[in-house]
Amino acid sequence: QGQLVESGGGLVQAGGSLRLSCTASLSSFSDYAMSWFRQAPGKHREQIARIGKTGTLWYGLPVDGRFTISRDNVQNTVYLQMNNLKPEDTAVYYCHAFRDFDLWGQGTQVTVSS
């Protein structure tokens, strides 16, 4: 059905920035709503940002104003620009695609040191 591959995670100090990328092997990528989720140790996976097929944006409260989701329908890629990172942003970040089925990436680790 397709594949999602995330990249761009790593270790950063508090206040720093990272940009995550998710490249999709999907036909008609522009028809999919794309999201970023994250899961911290011992916590449930939570949705933090979404971009609809028409470009509609949604952000979770913990990241609103600091993170920006965008997509490039030519490159079949969705991005998450993360600014002013905090230690509580430490988690595995997952890319998610939805049209008539759910598709997940393998995740990329983001660690923010204080």
XYZ file of N, CA and C in Angstrom:
342
model
N 0.803 -1.204 0.000
C 0.000 0.000 0.000
C 0.838 1.256 0.000
N 2.087 1.148 0.441
C 2.944 2.315 0.488
C 3.881 2.259 1.667
N 4.747 3.271 1.738
C 5.740 3.320 2.800
C 6.032 4.767 3.153
N 6.276 4.995 4.441
C 6.668 6.319 4.930
C 8.030 6.185 5.596
N 8.960 7.068 5.270
C 10.297 7.027 5.840
C 10.622 8.394 6.437
N 10.798 8.403 7.763
C 11.139 9.645 8.465
C 12.649 9.823 8.547
N 13.058 11.072 8.663
C 14.463 11.404 8.884
C 14.541 12.757 9.568
N 15.718 13.057 10.101
C 15.945 14.377 10.674
C 15.964 14.435 12.184
N 15.696 13.322 12.854
C 15.748 13.325 14.301
C 17.180 13.419 14.800
N 17.317 13.604 16.117
C 18.646 13.681 16.701
C 18.614 14.284 18.081
N 19.780 14.682 18.542
C 19.961 15.281 19.858
C 20.172 16.778 19.695
N 19.429 17.567 20.465
C 19.534 19.014 20.384
C 19.367 19.594 21.773
N 19.974 20.740 22.009
C 19.818 21.404 23.296
C 18.497 22.165 23.341
N 18.013 22.351 24.541
C 16.778 23.127 24.728
C 16.933 24.501 24.076
N 15.875 24.926 23.399
C 15.897 26.185 22.664
C 16.318 26.039 21.221
N 16.820 24.866 20.862
C 17.283 24.633 19.506
C 16.161 24.237 18.565
N 16.546 23.908 17.331
C 15.583 23.572 16.289
C 15.994 22.295 15.566
N 14.994 21.615 15.044
C 15.193 20.464 14.167
C 14.105 20.499 13.105
N 14.397 19.909 11.964
C 13.377 19.726 10.935
C 13.300 18.251 10.582
N 12.135 17.686 10.792
C 11.875 16.299 10.415
C 11.291 16.257 9.009
N 11.642 15.202 8.300
C 11.091 14.962 6.965
C 10.473 13.583 6.926
N 9.462 13.442 6.115
C 8.814 12.142 5.909
C 8.533 12.024 4.413
N 9.212 11.088 3.790
C 9.036 10.866 2.359
C 8.132 9.655 2.152
N 7.125 9.844 1.326
C 6.106 8.826 1.135
C 6.230 8.149 -0.222
N 6.129 6.839 -0.186
C 5.989 6.067 -1.418
C 4.516 5.746 -1.554
N 3.777 6.673 -2.089
C 2.329 6.566 -2.206
C 1.910 7.156 -3.543
N 1.013 6.458 -4.198
C 0.432 7.066 -5.386
C -0.618 8.081 -4.933
N -0.754 9.149 -5.643
C -1.704 10.216 -5.296
C -1.459 10.749 -3.884
N -0.201 11.053 -3.592
C 0.179 11.553 -2.256
C -0.679 12.745 -1.853
N -1.010 13.596 -2.809
C -1.749 14.817 -2.479
C -3.160 14.530 -1.957
N -3.652 13.316 -2.132
C -4.978 12.952 -1.634
C -4.985 12.549 -0.165
N -3.809 12.440 0.434
C -3.696 11.972 1.811
C -3.608 13.135 2.787
N -4.293 12.985 3.927
C -4.038 13.845 5.070
C -2.788 13.312 5.753
N -1.877 14.208 6.078
C -0.600 13.805 6.685
C -0.491 14.390 8.083
N 0.006 13.590 8.991
C 0.138 14.018 10.376
C 1.482 13.606 10.941
N 1.847 14.289 12.013
C 2.955 13.876 12.864
C 2.384 13.539 14.242
N 2.836 12.397 14.752
C 2.525 11.956 16.104
C 3.846 11.836 16.854
N 3.746 11.746 18.174
C 4.934 11.454 18.959
C 4.563 10.595 20.150
N 5.543 9.839 20.619
C 5.333 8.986 21.785
C 6.552 9.071 22.677
N 6.335 9.598 23.871
C 7.386 9.675 24.875
C 7.370 8.398 25.707
N 8.483 8.050 26.344
C 8.528 6.832 27.158
C 7.437 6.813 28.216
N 6.691 5.715 28.267
C 5.647 5.558 29.261
C 4.378 6.330 28.978
N 4.281 6.961 27.805
C 3.098 7.755 27.477
C 2.446 7.228 26.199
N 1.182 7.630 26.017
C 0.466 7.258 24.812
C 0.984 8.061 23.616
N 0.803 7.503 22.438
C 1.134 8.234 21.222
C 0.117 9.352 21.046
N 0.599 10.552 20.758
C -0.281 11.701 20.620
C -0.050 12.387 19.275
N -1.150 12.853 18.699
C -1.050 13.616 17.459
C -0.655 15.045 17.806
N 0.313 15.587 17.055
C 0.765 16.933 17.356
C 0.562 17.907 16.199
N 0.440 17.420 14.980
C 0.254 18.323 13.844
C -0.365 17.548 12.692
N -1.178 18.252 11.924
C -1.845 17.635 10.787
C -1.962 18.658 9.668
N -1.785 18.174 8.441
C -2.041 19.003 7.262
C -2.937 18.212 6.331
N -4.085 18.772 6.026
C -5.036 18.107 5.161
C -4.637 18.173 3.697
N -5.386 17.468 2.867
C -5.046 17.438 1.449
C -5.242 18.797 0.796
N -6.057 19.657 1.390
C -6.242 21.009 0.876
C -5.360 22.019 1.598
N -4.510 21.537 2.509
C -3.598 22.419 3.221
C -4.099 22.907 4.563
N -5.254 22.443 4.998
C -5.768 22.829 6.308
C -4.827 22.354 7.405
N -4.544 23.220 8.363
C -3.574 22.926 9.417
C -4.258 22.760 10.773
N -3.679 21.889 11.573
C -4.092 21.727 12.967
C -2.840 21.414 13.784
N -2.779 21.975 15.008
C -1.666 21.708 15.912
C -2.189 21.368 17.298
N -1.496 20.465 17.959
C -1.791 20.190 19.350
C -1.296 21.330 20.230
N -1.948 21.506 21.363
C -1.608 22.620 22.241
C -0.140 22.634 22.678
N 0.472 21.471 22.952
C 1.863 21.506 23.440
C 2.860 22.069 22.420
N 2.491 22.083 21.142
C 3.456 22.495 20.116
C 2.996 23.722 19.342
N 1.763 24.148 19.534
C 1.223 25.273 18.786
C 2.072 26.516 19.018
N 2.483 27.147 17.916
C 3.327 28.335 17.999
C 4.807 28.036 17.930
N 5.193 26.770 18.066
C 6.609 26.395 18.005
C 6.912 25.479 16.820
N 5.961 24.642 16.454
C 6.155 23.685 15.365
C 5.344 24.112 14.149
N 5.852 23.779 12.959
C 5.152 24.077 11.716
C 5.188 22.852 10.811
N 4.017 22.425 10.374
C 3.922 21.316 9.429
C 3.711 21.880 8.033
N 4.333 21.233 7.057
C 4.164 21.645 5.668
C 4.314 20.412 4.789
N 3.925 20.552 3.525
C 4.024 19.419 2.618
C 4.457 19.904 1.243
N 5.114 19.001 0.531
C 5.540 19.229 -0.846
C 4.979 18.073 -1.664
N 3.929 18.349 -2.397
C 3.254 17.283 -3.140
C 4.003 16.858 -4.398
N 5.026 17.607 -4.764
C 5.880 17.185 -5.885
C 6.922 16.181 -5.397
N 7.497 16.468 -4.223
C 8.497 15.584 -3.625
C 7.884 14.478 -2.773
N 6.551 14.467 -2.647
C 5.872 13.472 -1.797
C 6.441 13.476 -0.381
N 6.619 14.646 0.169
C 7.268 14.776 1.469
C 6.468 15.717 2.364
N 6.422 15.364 3.637
C 5.844 16.240 4.648
C 6.946 16.575 5.644
N 6.924 17.801 6.129
C 7.964 18.293 7.021
C 7.368 18.711 8.364
N 8.214 18.686 9.376
C 7.848 19.256 10.665
C 9.025 20.092 11.134
N 8.861 21.405 11.080
C 9.875 22.325 11.590
C 9.602 22.541 13.071
N 10.577 22.236 13.887
C 10.421 22.317 15.341
C 11.387 23.359 15.890
N 10.844 24.414 16.449
C 11.645 25.496 17.012
C 11.436 25.586 18.515
N 12.366 26.234 19.175
C 12.289 26.429 20.630
C 11.982 25.109 21.333
N 12.756 24.104 21.020
C 12.520 22.768 21.574
C 12.747 22.747 23.078
N 11.952 21.910 23.736
C 11.986 21.776 25.188
C 12.279 20.321 25.544
N 12.822 20.062 26.735
C 13.081 18.662 27.120
C 11.830 17.784 27.041
N 10.673 18.356 27.291
C 9.438 17.571 27.228
C 9.028 17.219 25.800
N 9.732 17.736 24.803
C 9.498 17.329 23.421
C 10.228 16.035 23.081
N 11.045 15.541 24.000
C 11.768 14.290 23.763
C 10.784 13.148 23.544
N 10.912 12.463 22.415
C 9.982 11.398 22.045
C 10.440 10.769 20.734
N 9.792 9.677 20.388
C 9.896 9.150 19.030
C 8.779 9.800 18.214
N 9.153 10.355 17.095
C 8.205 11.067 16.237
C 7.855 10.195 15.029
N 6.548 10.085 14.784
C 6.042 9.229 13.726
C 5.273 10.039 12.680
N 5.487 9.677 11.446
C 4.720 10.220 10.341
C 3.512 9.315 10.097
N 2.388 9.913 9.723
C 1.155 9.150 9.518
C 0.438 9.689 8.288
N -0.062 8.772 7.476
C -0.845 9.133 6.300
C -2.217 8.498 6.400
N -3.240 9.225 5.970
C -4.583 8.663 5.981
C -5.358 9.120 4.752
N -5.940 8.141 4.079
C -6.962 8.417 3.071
C -8.084 7.436 3.323
N -7.936 6.227 2.809
C -8.902 5.182 3.149
C -8.257 4.091 4.004
N -7.026 4.300 4.415
C -6.343 3.414 5.354
C -5.273 4.223 6.085
N -4.819 3.664 7.189
C -3.753 4.286 7.976
C -2.403 3.716 7.558
N -1.413 4.596 7.468
C -0.055 4.162 7.174
C 0.884 4.905 8.113
N 1.816 4.153 8.726
C 2.744 4.728 9.697
C 4.176 4.570 9.224
N 5.000 5.537 9.597
C 6.423 5.389 9.424
C 7.014 4.636 10.603
N 8.340 4.420 10.541
C 9.011 3.629 11.568
C 9.408 4.477 12.779
N 9.356 5.780 12.641
C 9.671 6.665 13.751
C 11.106 7.153 13.725
N 11.307 8.347 14.271
C 12.642 8.910 14.411
C 12.755 9.542 15.802
N 13.881 9.285 16.463
C 14.049 9.738 17.841
C 14.477 11.208 17.879
N 13.803 11.970 18.720
C 14.198 13.348 19.009
C 14.475 13.443 20.504
N 15.667 13.887 20.848
C 16.051 14.031 22.249
C 16.483 15.475 22.482
N 15.852 16.120 23.465
C 16.153 17.511 23.785
C 16.771 17.545 25.176
N 17.999 18.001 25.252
C 18.696 18.062 26.538
C 18.510 19.431 27.181
N 18.485 19.430 28.500
C 18.270 20.691 29.235
C 19.581 21.404 29.501
